[in-house]
CSV table of C-alpha atoms in Angstrom, one decimal:
chain,number,residue,atom,x,y,z
A,32,UNK,CA,15.2,-63.8,-33.0
A,33,UNK,CA,13.3,-60.6,-32.1
A,34,UNK,CA,9.6,-60.8,-33.0
A,35,UNK,CA,6.9,-58.1,-32.8
A,36,UNK,CA,3.2,-58.6,-33.6
A,37,UNK,CA,1.1,-55.5,-34.5
A,38,UNK,CA,-2.5,-56.5,-34.4
A,39,UNK,CA,-5.9,-54.9,-35.3
A,40,UNK,CA,-4.7,-51.8,-37.2
A,41,UNK,CA,-5.7,-50.7,-40.7
A,42,UNK,CA,-2.7,-51.1,-43.1
A,43,UNK,CA,-2.4,-48.3,-45.5
A,44,UNK,CA,-0.7,-49.0,-48.9
A,45,UNK,CA,-1.1,-46.8,-52.0
A,46,UNK,CA,-3.6,-49.1,-53.7
A,47,UNK,CA,-5.8,-50.1,-50.8
A,48,UNK,CA,-6.3,-50.1,-47.0
A,49,UNK,CA,-7.4,-53.0,-44.9
A,50,UNK,CA,-7.4,-54.2,-41.3
A,51,UNK,CA,-4.7,-56.9,-40.8
A,52,UNK,CA,-2.1,-58.0,-38.5
A,53,UNK,CA,1.7,-57.8,-39.0
A,54,UNK,CA,4.5,-60.1,-37.8
A,55,UNK,CA,8.0,-58.6,-37.6
A,56,UNK,CA,10.9,-60.9,-37.3
A,57,UNK,CA,14.3,-59.3,-36.8
A,58,UNK,CA,14.4,-56.3,-39.3
A,59,UNK,CA,11.8,-57.5,-41.9
A,60,UNK,CA,8.0,-57.8,-42.2
A,61,UNK,CA,7.7,-61.6,-42.0
A,62,UNK,CA,3.9,-62.0,-42.6
A,63,UNK,CA,0.8,-59.9,-43.1
A,64,UNK,CA,-2.3,-61.7,-41.8
A,65,UNK,CA,-5.4,-60.8,-43.5
A,66,UNK,CA,-8.7,-62.1,-44.7
A,67,UNK,CA,-9.2,-63.8,-41.2
A,68,UNK,CA,-5.8,-65.5,-41.1
A,69,UNK,CA,-4.8,-66.3,-37.5
A,70,UNK,CA,-1.3,-66.0,-36.3
A,71,UNK,CA,0.3,-68.5,-33.9
A,72,UNK,CA,2.8,-66.6,-31.8
A,73,UNK,CA,5.8,-67.8,-30.3
A,74,UNK,CA,6.5,-67.1,-26.6
A,75,UNK,CA,8.3,-63.9,-26.1
A,76,UNK,CA,6.8,-62.2,-29.1
A,77,UNK,CA,5.9,-58.5,-28.2
A,78,UNK,CA,2.3,-57.6,-29.1
A,79,UNK,CA,1.3,-54.2,-30.0
A,80,UNK,CA,-2.4,-53.3,-30.2
A,81,UNK,CA,-3.1,-50.9,-33.1
A,82,UNK,CA,-6.9,-51.3,-33.1
A,83,UNK,CA,-8.6,-48.2,-34.5
A,84,UNK,CA,-5.3,-46.8,-35.8
A,85,UNK,CA,-3.7,-46.6,-39.2
A,86,UNK,CA,-0.5,-48.4,-40.0
A,87,UNK,CA,1.8,-46.8,-42.7
A,88,UNK,CA,5.1,-47.8,-44.1
A,89,UNK,CA,7.7,-45.6,-42.7
A,90,UNK,CA,7.8,-42.1,-44.4
A,91,UNK,CA,10.6,-41.3,-46.7
A,92,UNK,CA,11.8,-37.6,-46.8
A,93,UNK,CA,14.0,-37.3,-49.9
A,94,UNK,CA,14.8,-33.6,-49.5
A,95,UNK,CA,16.6,-32.5,-46.3
A,96,UNK,CA,19.7,-30.2,-45.6
A,97,UNK,CA,21.5,-31.2,-42.4
A,98,UNK,CA,24.6,-29.4,-41.3
A,99,UNK,CA,24.7,-27.4,-44.5
A,100,UNK,CA,27.1,-24.4,-44.8
A,101,UNK,CA,25.2,-21.7,-46.5
A,102,UNK,CA,24.6,-17.9,-46.2
A,103,UNK,CA,27.5,-17.4,-43.9
A,104,UNK,CA,26.3,-19.9,-41.3
A,105,UNK,CA,25.5,-23.6,-40.7
A,106,UNK,CA,21.9,-25.1,-40.4
A,107,UNK,CA,21.1,-25.6,-36.7
A,108,UNK,CA,20.2,-29.3,-37.2
A,109,UNK,CA,23.0,-31.8,-37.8
A,110,UNK,CA,22.4,-35.5,-38.9
A,111,UNK,CA,22.1,-36.4,-35.2
A,112,UNK,CA,19.3,-33.9,-34.2
A,113,UNK,CA,17.8,-33.7,-37.7
A,114,UNK,CA,17.3,-37.4,-37.9
A,115,UNK,CA,16.0,-37.6,-34.3
A,116,UNK,CA,13.4,-35.0,-35.3
A,117,UNK,CA,12.6,-36.9,-38.6
A,118,UNK,CA,11.9,-40.2,-36.8
A,119,UNK,CA,9.9,-38.6,-34.2
A,120,UNK,CA,7.4,-37.7,-36.9
A,121,UNK,CA,7.3,-41.1,-38.6
A,122,UNK,CA,10.1,-40.5,-41.1
A,123,UNK,CA,12.2,-43.6,-41.1
A,124,UNK,CA,14.4,-42.7,-44.2
A,125,UNK,CA,15.9,-39.4,-45.2
A,126,UNK,CA,18.0,-38.6,-48.3
A,127,UNK,CA,20.1,-35.5,-47.6
A,128,UNK,CA,21.6,-33.3,-50.2
A,129,UNK,CA,25.5,-33.7,-50.1
A,130,UNK,CA,27.2,-30.9,-51.9
A,131,UNK,CA,30.3,-30.9,-54.1
A,132,UNK,CA,31.6,-27.3,-53.4
A,133,UNK,CA,33.7,-25.3,-55.8
A,134,UNK,CA,37.2,-26.9,-56.1
A,135,UNK,CA,36.0,-30.3,-54.8
A,136,UNK,CA,35.5,-33.6,-56.5
A,137,UNK,CA,32.2,-35.6,-56.3
A,138,UNK,CA,33.9,-38.2,-54.3
A,139,UNK,CA,35.3,-35.6,-51.8
A,140,UNK,CA,31.8,-34.2,-51.4
A,141,UNK,CA,30.4,-37.6,-50.7
A,142,UNK,CA,33.1,-38.3,-48.2
A,143,UNK,CA,32.5,-35.0,-46.4
A,144,UNK,CA,28.8,-35.9,-46.0
A,145,UNK,CA,29.4,-39.4,-44.7
A,146,UNK,CA,31.7,-37.8,-42.1
A,147,UNK,CA,28.8,-35.6,-41.0
A,148,UNK,CA,26.9,-38.7,-40.0
A,149,UNK,CA,29.5,-40.2,-37.8
A,150,UNK,CA,28.1,-39.2,-34.6
A,151,UNK,CA,25.0,-41.3,-35.3
A,152,UNK,CA,21.7,-41.1,-37.0
A,153,UNK,CA,18.3,-42.1,-35.8
A,154,UNK,CA,16.7,-43.2,-39.2
A,155,UNK,CA,18.2,-44.7,-42.3
A,156,UNK,CA,19.7,-42.3,-44.7
A,157,UNK,CA,20.9,-41.8,-48.2
A,158,UNK,CA,22.7,-39.0,-50.0
A,159,UNK,CA,22.0,-37.2,-53.2
A,160,UNK,CA,25.0,-35.3,-54.8
A,161,UNK,CA,24.6,-31.7,-55.6
A,162,UNK,CA,27.0,-30.7,-58.5
A,163,UNK,CA,28.3,-27.1,-58.4
A,164,UNK,CA,31.6,-27.5,-60.2
A,165,UNK,CA,31.1,-29.3,-63.6
A,166,UNK,CA,34.3,-30.4,-65.3
A,167,UNK,CA,35.8,-33.5,-66.9
A,168,UNK,CA,36.6,-35.1,-63.5
A,169,UNK,CA,33.2,-34.5,-62.2
A,170,UNK,CA,31.8,-36.0,-65.3
A,171,UNK,CA,33.9,-39.2,-64.8
A,172,UNK,CA,32.9,-39.4,-61.2
A,173,UNK,CA,29.2,-39.5,-61.8
A,174,UNK,CA,29.8,-43.3,-62.4
A,175,UNK,CA,31.7,-43.4,-59.0
A,176,UNK,CA,28.6,-41.9,-57.4
A,177,UNK,CA,26.5,-44.6,-58.8
A,178,UNK,CA,28.9,-47.4,-57.7
A,179,UNK,CA,28.8,-46.0,-54.2
A,180,UNK,CA,25.0,-45.9,-54.0
A,181,UNK,CA,24.4,-42.3,-54.8
A,182,UNK,CA,22.0,-42.6,-57.7
A,183,UNK,CA,20.3,-39.2,-57.7
A,184,UNK,CA,21.8,-35.7,-58.1
A,185,UNK,CA,20.9,-32.0,-57.8
A,186,UNK,CA,21.7,-28.9,-59.7
A,187,UNK,CA,20.8,-25.3,-59.1
A,188,UNK,CA,19.7,-22.7,-61.6
A,189,UNK,CA,20.2,-20.0,-58.9
A,190,UNK,CA,22.5,-19.0,-56.1
A,191,UNK,CA,26.3,-18.9,-56.4
A,192,UNK,CA,26.5,-22.7,-57.1
A,193,UNK,CA,24.4,-22.4,-60.2
A,194,UNK,CA,25.2,-24.2,-63.4
A,195,UNK,CA,24.9,-22.4,-66.7
A,196,UNK,CA,22.7,-23.7,-69.4
A,197,UNK,CA,25.4,-25.5,-71.2
A,198,UNK,CA,26.7,-27.1,-68.1
A,199,UNK,CA,23.2,-28.2,-67.0
A,200,UNK,CA,22.6,-29.7,-70.4
A,201,UNK,CA,25.9,-31.6,-70.2
A,202,UNK,CA,25.0,-33.0,-66.7
A,203,UNK,CA,21.6,-34.2,-68.0
A,204,UNK,CA,23.4,-36.0,-70.9
A,205,UNK,CA,25.9,-37.5,-68.5
A,206,UNK,CA,23.4,-38.7,-66.0
A,207,UNK,CA,21.3,-40.3,-68.6
A,208,UNK,CA,24.4,-42.3,-69.7
A,209,UNK,CA,24.9,-43.6,-66.1
A,210,UNK,CA,21.3,-44.3,-65.4
A,211,UNK,CA,20.8,-41.5,-62.9
A,212,UNK,CA,18.2,-38.6,-62.5
A,213,UNK,CA,18.6,-35.1,-61.1
A,214,UNK,CA,16.4,-32.8,-59.2
A,215,UNK,CA,16.5,-29.2,-60.1
A,216,UNK,CA,16.1,-26.0,-58.1
A,217,UNK,CA,14.3,-23.8,-60.6
A,218,UNK,CA,14.4,-20.1,-60.3
A,219,UNK,CA,15.8,-17.6,-62.9
A,220,UNK,CA,18.9,-16.1,-61.3
A,221,UNK,CA,19.2,-13.2,-63.6
A,222,UNK,CA,15.6,-12.0,-63.1
A,223,UNK,CA,15.9,-12.3,-59.3
A,224,UNK,CA,19.2,-10.4,-59.3
A,225,UNK,CA,17.8,-7.5,-61.3
A,226,UNK,CA,14.7,-7.2,-59.2
A,227,UNK,CA,16.8,-7.3,-56.0
A,228,UNK,CA,19.0,-4.4,-57.3
A,229,UNK,CA,15.8,-2.4,-58.0
A,230,UNK,CA,14.6,-2.9,-54.5
A,231,UNK,CA,17.9,-2.1,-53.0
A,232,UNK,CA,18.1,1.2,-55.0
A,233,UNK,CA,14.6,2.0,-53.8
A,234,UNK,CA,15.7,1.6,-50.1
A,235,UNK,CA,13.7,-1.5,-49.4
A,236,UNK,CA,16.6,-3.7,-48.5
A,237,UNK,CA,15.5,-3.9,-44.8
A,238,UNK,CA,12.0,-5.1,-45.6
A,239,UNK,CA,11.5,-8.9,-45.3
A,240,UNK,CA,8.6,-8.6,-47.8
A,241,UNK,CA,11.3,-7.7,-50.4
A,242,UNK,CA,12.3,-11.4,-50.3
A,243,UNK,CA,9.1,-12.8,-52.1
A,244,UNK,CA,8.5,-9.7,-54.2
A,245,UNK,CA,11.9,-10.2,-55.9
A,246,UNK,CA,11.4,-13.9,-56.5
A,247,UNK,CA,8.0,-14.1,-58.3
A,248,UNK,CA,6.4,-17.1,-59.6
A,249,UNK,CA,7.4,-16.2,-63.0
A,250,UNK,CA,11.1,-16.6,-62.1
A,251,UNK,CA,10.3,-20.2,-61.1
A,252,UNK,CA,8.1,-21.0,-64.1
A,253,UNK,CA,10.7,-19.7,-66.6
A,254,UNK,CA,13.5,-21.8,-65.1
A,255,UNK,CA,11.2,-24.8,-65.1
A,256,UNK,CA,10.5,-24.2,-68.7
A,257,UNK,CA,14.1,-23.9,-69.6
A,258,UNK,CA,15.4,-26.9,-67.9
A,259,UNK,CA,12.6,-29.0,-69.3
A,260,UNK,CA,13.5,-28.0,-72.8
A,261,UNK,CA,17.1,-28.8,-72.1
A,262,UNK,CA,15.9,-32.2,-70.7
A,263,UNK,CA,13.9,-32.7,-73.9
A,264,UNK,CA,16.9,-32.3,-76.2
A,265,UNK,CA,19.1,-34.5,-73.8
A,266,UNK,CA,16.4,-37.1,-73.7
A,267,UNK,CA,16.6,-37.2,-69.9
A,268,UNK,CA,14.0,-37.6,-67.2
A,269,UNK,CA,14.0,-34.9,-64.5
A,270,UNK,CA,12.7,-34.0,-61.0
A,271,UNK,CA,11.4,-30.5,-60.3
A,272,UNK,CA,12.0,-30.1,-56.6
A,273,UNK,CA,9.9,-27.9,-54.3
A,274,UNK,CA,7.3,-26.9,-56.8
A,275,UNK,CA,5.3,-23.8,-55.4
A,276,UNK,CA,3.0,-22.5,-58.0
A,277,UNK,CA,0.4,-23.1,-60.8
A,278,UNK,CA,2.7,-21.3,-63.3
A,279,UNK,CA,5.3,-23.8,-62.7
A,280,UNK,CA,3.0,-26.7,-62.7
A,281,UNK,CA,1.7,-25.6,-66.1
A,282,UNK,CA,5.1,-25.8,-67.5
A,283,UNK,CA,5.4,-29.4,-66.3
A,284,UNK,CA,2.0,-30.2,-67.8
A,285,UNK,CA,3.2,-28.9,-71.1
A,286,UNK,CA,6.4,-31.0,-70.9
A,287,UNK,CA,4.3,-34.1,-70.3
A,288,UNK,CA,2.1,-33.3,-73.2
A,289,UNK,CA,5.1,-33.4,-75.2
A,290,UNK,CA,5.9,-36.9,-74.0
A,291,UNK,CA,8.5,-36.0,-71.4
A,292,UNK,CA,8.9,-37.8,-68.0
A,293,UNK,CA,8.9,-35.2,-65.4
A,294,UNK,CA,8.5,-35.9,-61.7
A,295,UNK,CA,7.3,-33.2,-59.4
A,296,UNK,CA,7.9,-32.6,-55.6
A,297,UNK,CA,6.3,-30.1,-53.4
A,298,UNK,CA,6.6,-29.5,-49.7
A,299,UNK,CA,4.1,-29.0,-46.7
A,300,UNK,CA,5.0,-25.2,-46.4
A,301,UNK,CA,3.8,-24.7,-49.9
A,302,UNK,CA,0.5,-26.5,-48.9
A,303,UNK,CA,-0.2,-24.6,-45.7
A,304,UNK,CA,1.3,-21.1,-45.8
A,305,UNK,CA,0.9,-18.0,-47.9
A,306,UNK,CA,3.3,-15.1,-48.7
A,307,UNK,CA,1.1,-12.9,-46.3
A,308,UNK,CA,3.4,-14.1,-43.5
A,309,UNK,CA,6.3,-12.0,-45.0
A,310,UNK,CA,4.3,-9.0,-44.2
A,311,UNK,CA,4.3,-9.7,-40.4
A,312,UNK,CA,5.4,-6.7,-38.2
A,313,UNK,CA,9.1,-6.2,-37.6
A,314,UNK,CA,11.4,-9.0,-38.5
A,315,UNK,CA,8.9,-11.8,-37.7
A,316,UNK,CA,8.4,-12.7,-41.5
A,317,UNK,CA,12.1,-13.7,-41.7
A,318,UNK,CA,11.1,-17.1,-40.1
A,319,UNK,CA,9.3,-17.9,-43.3
A,320,UNK,CA,12.1,-16.8,-45.8
A,321,UNK,CA,12.7,-19.8,-48.0
A,322,UNK,CA,13.4,-20.2,-51.6
A,323,UNK,CA,11.3,-20.3,-53.8
A,324,UNK,CA,9.1,-18.3,-51.5
A,325,UNK,CA,5.7,-19.0,-50.2
A,326,UNK,CA,2.9,-18.1,-52.7
A,327,UNK,CA,-0.7,-17.4,-52.9
A,328,UNK,CA,-3.8,-19.3,-51.4
A,329,UNK,CA,-4.7,-20.1,-55.0
A,330,UNK,CA,-1.4,-21.9,-55.5
A,331,UNK,CA,-2.1,-23.9,-52.3
A,332,UNK,CA,-5.4,-25.0,-53.7
A,333,UNK,CA,-3.9,-26.0,-57.1
A,334,UNK,CA,-1.1,-28.0,-55.5
A,335,UNK,CA,-3.4,-30.0,-53.4
A,336,UNK,CA,-5.6,-30.7,-56.4
A,337,UNK,CA,-2.4,-31.7,-58.3
A,338,UNK,CA,-1.4,-34.2,-55.6
A,339,UNK,CA,-5.0,-35.7,-55.5
A,340,UNK,CA,-4.8,-36.0,-59.3
A,341,UNK,CA,-1.4,-37.6,-59.5
A,342,UNK,CA,0.4,-34.6,-61.2
A,343,UNK,CA,2.7,-34.3,-58.1
A,344,UNK,CA,4.5,-37.5,-57.2
A,345,UNK,CA,6.2,-36.8,-53.9
A,346,UNK,CA,5.9,-34.4,-50.9
A,347,UNK,CA,9.2,-33.8,-49.1
A,348,UNK,CA,10.3,-31.1,-46.7
A,349,UNK,CA,13.4,-29.3,-47.8
A,350,UNK,CA,14.1,-29.2,-44.1
A,351,UNK,CA,16.8,-26.4,-43.8
A,352,UNK,CA,16.6,-25.1,-40.3
A,353,UNK,CA,18.0,-21.8,-38.9
A,354,UNK,CA,17.4,-20.2,-35.6
A,355,UNK,CA,15.7,-16.9,-35.3
A,356,UNK,CA,19.1,-15.4,-34.3
A,357,UNK,CA,20.7,-16.9,-37.4
A,358,UNK,CA,17.9,-15.2,-39.5
A,359,UNK,CA,18.9,-11.8,-38.2
A,360,UNK,CA,22.1,-12.0,-40.3
A,361,UNK,CA,19.7,-10.5,-42.9
A,362,UNK,CA,18.1,-7.8,-40.6
A,363,UNK,CA,19.5,-4.9,-42.7
A,364,UNK,CA,19.5,-6.7,-46.0
A,365,UNK,CA,16.8,-9.2,-47.0
A,366,UNK,CA,19.3,-10.9,-49.4
A,367,UNK,CA,21.3,-12.1,-46.5
A,368,UNK,CA,18.6,-13.8,-44.5
A,369,UNK,CA,19.4,-17.5,-44.6
A,370,UNK,CA,16.6,-19.2,-46.5
A,371,UNK,CA,15.0,-22.3,-45.0
A,372,UNK,CA,12.8,-23.5,-42.3
A,373,UNK,CA,12.3,-26.7,-40.2
A,374,UNK,CA,9.7,-29.3,-41.1
A,375,UNK,CA,11.0,-32.8,-41.1
A,376,UNK,CA,9.2,-33.8,-37.9
A,377,UNK,CA,5.7,-32.5,-38.8
A,378,UNK,CA,5.4,-33.5,-42.4
A,379,UNK,CA,3.4,-36.7,-41.8
A,380,UNK,CA,0.9,-35.3,-39.4
A,381,UNK,CA,0.5,-32.2,-41.6
A,382,UNK,CA,-0.3,-34.4,-44.6
A,383,UNK,CA,-2.8,-36.3,-42.6
A,384,UNK,CA,-4.5,-33.4,-41.0
A,385,UNK,CA,-4.6,-30.9,-43.9
A,386,UNK,CA,-4.8,-33.5,-46.6
A,387,UNK,CA,-6.7,-36.6,-45.4
A,388,UNK,CA,-8.8,-35.3,-42.5
A,389,UNK,CA,-9.6,-32.1,-44.5
A,390,UNK,CA,-10.9,-34.3,-47.4
A,391,UNK,CA,-8.3,-33.1,-49.8
A,392,UNK,CA,-6.7,-36.4,-50.5
A,393,UNK,CA,-7.2,-40.1,-49.6
A,394,UNK,CA,-5.2,-41.9,-47.1
A,395,UNK,CA,-3.9,-44.1,-49.9
A,396,UNK,CA,-2.6,-41.0,-51.8
A,397,UNK,CA,-0.9,-39.9,-48.6
A,398,UNK,CA,1.0,-43.2,-48.5
A,399,UNK,CA,1.7,-42.9,-52.3
A,400,UNK,CA,3.5,-39.5,-52.0
A,401,UNK,CA,5.2,-40.0,-48.7
A,402,UNK,CA,6.2,-43.6,-49.1
A,403,UNK,CA,5.8,-45.6,-52.4
A,404,UNK,CA,6.6,-43.0,-54.9
A,405,UNK,CA,9.7,-41.8,-53.0
A,406,UNK,CA,10.9,-45.4,-52.7
A,407,UNK,CA,10.6,-45.9,-56.4
A,408,UNK,CA,12.0,-42.6,-57.5
A,409,UNK,CA,15.0,-42.9,-55.1
A,410,UNK,CA,16.1,-46.4,-55.7
A,411,UNK,CA,14.7,-47.9,-52.5
A,412,UNK,CA,11.7,-49.8,-54.0
A,413,UNK,CA,13.0,-53.2,-53.0
A,414,UNK,CA,12.9,-52.6,-49.3
A,415,UNK,CA,11.3,-49.4,-48.3
A,416,UNK,CA,7.8,-47.6,-48.9
A,417,UNK,CA,5.5,-50.6,-48.7
A,418,UNK,CA,4.1,-52.9,-46.1
A,419,UNK,CA,4.8,-56.1,-47.7
A,420,UNK,CA,6.3,-59.5,-46.7
A,421,UNK,CA,10.1,-59.3,-47.1
A,422,UNK,CA,10.3,-55.4,-46.9
A,423,UNK,CA,12.1,-53.6,-44.1
A,424,UNK,CA,9.9,-53.4,-41.0
A,425,UNK,CA,9.7,-49.6,-41.0
A,426,UNK,CA,6.3,-48.9,-39.6
A,427,UNK,CA,4.3,-45.8,-38.5
A,428,UNK,CA,1.2,-46.1,-36.3
A,429,UNK,CA,-1.1,-43.0,-36.5
A,430,UNK,CA,-4.0,-42.5,-34.2
A,431,UNK,CA,-6.6,-40.6,-36.4
A,432,UNK,CA,-8.9,-39.8,-33.3
A,433,UNK,CA,-6.1,-37.9,-31.4
A,434,UNK,CA,-4.6,-34.5,-31.9
A,435,UNK,CA,-1.2,-33.0,-32.2
A,436,UNK,CA,-0.5,-29.4,-31.2
A,437,UNK,CA,2.5,-27.8,-32.9
A,438,UNK,CA,4.8,-25.7,-30.5
A,439,UNK,CA,8.5,-24.8,-30.7
A,440,UNK,CA,8.8,-25.9,-27.0
A,441,UNK,CA,7.8,-29.5,-27.8
A,442,UNK,CA,9.7,-30.0,-31.1
A,443,UNK,CA,12.8,-32.2,-31.4
A,444,UNK,CA,14.5,-30.0,-33.9
A,445,UNK,CA,17.1,-27.6,-32.6
A,446,UNK,CA,15.2,-24.8,-34.2
A,447,UNK,CA,13.9,-22.2,-31.8
A,448,UNK,CA,10.6,-21.6,-33.7
A,449,UNK,CA,7.9,-23.7,-35.3
A,450,UNK,CA,6.4,-22.3,-38.5
A,451,UNK,CA,3.0,-23.7,-37.6
A,452,UNK,CA,3.2,-22.6,-34.0
A,453,UNK,CA,0.1,-23.2,-32.0
A,454,UNK,CA,-1.8,-25.0,-34.8
A,455,UNK,CA,-3.8,-28.1,-33.6
A,456,UNK,CA,-3.7,-30.8,-36.2
A,457,UNK,CA,-5.9,-33.9,-36.5
A,458,UNK,CA,-4.2,-37.3,-35.8
A,459,UNK,CA,-1.1,-38.2,-33.7
A,460,UNK,CA,1.8,-40.5,-34.4
A,461,UNK,CA,1.9,-43.0,-31.6
A,462,UNK,CA,4.7,-45.5,-32.4
A,463,UNK,CA,7.5,-45.8,-35.0
A,464,UNK,CA,9.5,-48.8,-35.8
A,465,UNK,CA,12.8,-48.7,-37.8
A,466,UNK,CA,13.7,-52.1,-39.2
A,467,UNK,CA,11.7,-53.8,-36.5
A,468,UNK,CA,13.1,-51.7,-33.7
A,469,UNK,CA,10.6,-49.6,-31.7
A,470,UNK,CA,12.4,-46.2,-31.9
A,471,UNK,CA,9.4,-44.0,-30.9
A,472,UNK,CA,6.8,-45.1,-28.2
A,473,UNK,CA,4.1,-42.5,-27.5
A,474,UNK,CA,6.5,-39.7,-28.5
A,475,UNK,CA,9.4,-41.0,-26.4
A,476,UNK,CA,12.5,-41.5,-28.6
A,477,UNK,CA,14.8,-44.4,-28.0
A,478,UNK,CA,18.2,-42.9,-27.1
A,479,UNK,CA,20.4,-45.1,-29.2
A,480,UNK,CA,20.7,-44.0,-33.0
A,481,UNK,CA,20.3,-47.1,-35.1
A,482,UNK,CA,20.1,-45.5,-38.6
A,483,UNK,CA,22.2,-47.0,-41.4
A,484,UNK,CA,23.6,-45.7,-44.7
A,485,UNK,CA,21.5,-46.8,-47.7
A,486,UNK,CA,23.4,-47.5,-51.0
A,487,UNK,CA,20.5,-47.0,-53.4
A,488,UNK,CA,19.7,-48.4,-56.7
A,489,UNK,CA,18.8,-46.3,-59.9
A,490,UNK,CA,15.4,-44.9,-60.0
A,491,UNK,CA,12.4,-46.8,-61.1
A,492,UNK,CA,10.4,-45.1,-63.9
A,493,UNK,CA,6.8,-45.1,-63.0
A,494,UNK,CA,5.2,-42.2,-65.0
């Protein structure tokens, strides 16, 4: 039996933090020694000294896009490189968005995504299913997805895979029947298209800044309002993914006042960067083209406060990485710039530095939005997201007294740029365990991918 003893660190859970020791036996947390309890260790137990450091449950990133075919290209990070990047930054579980493309069944979409992971993954992984072709067979196969451990879905209100309102409503009804929940990409496709046409006719198609100017906060807020009213009639809970702005948050607040259960997710990019980056000289701003786009500093401030107040439940990355060369597909037309950026390996340290160290949130709140709440919302609450006896030994040791400098040259992702290039962040992730196996030791990553597919349970309501 493989045993590891982590001593002297401060364990961080969502409700409290305390200095204690942890005994790992094989893949599980066997015992947490606190209140002066003394461990008697067998010979051969590996001892890790975590004195002066913070010990988190493994972070869960429930919003990634690995090897995604989109915008005429494929994201540069596949499951192998993407999960290697994830675990380097303390993320021990990802949930990637599988996609049922037009003409496919849900089961075919699921099979295609499992095939993408065949070369190995470095952290545990689950799959959501994005529905883009709603029909009677898709309706029937929602139960197949549940049976296969895919208990969360996604629909889009924009892009060429959008669902119309009647289809979205029917999806919400069906998912309620099978005990599932869906995340929704909320932007008003018609408004965006009309604005884009105006900008093209004005000769502004080669301006990167046209991207954010044609996707205003109102387009996001209107779509959030619309899907929430559809969910109200359907009697369905819902997740608003990648929330960016106060206008959208106000729509969620209004729905909650009506008694609806609405879970909100935001991302580190919306907590650290503003739309001024789209005004950079030349084509440099294309690195930051994402959808919805970056907003104002006032939105950043509002989102941080909403996290602290419990109005936003999770922080994921929407990791969707393209190289700068791939971004150049839209050099002559801003509408063709592949939307997305890397972030899966920096989320944990960004949340610590810009959230905890900056005094915006507590260390317990960081654990709540990166670990506990995702575990509950995405059907992993019996084994992930907590440092408790019997749970998977997914452990992140963070040194609060060290620093991390973000550079593209040092990152694990295949992406050739880092959105936070040159930024020095407070804290450093020293060690990462995945189910008791030490995968990251002082930034050195174990060569062998040990991640497993996670068949997940239905979500746990906690609002």
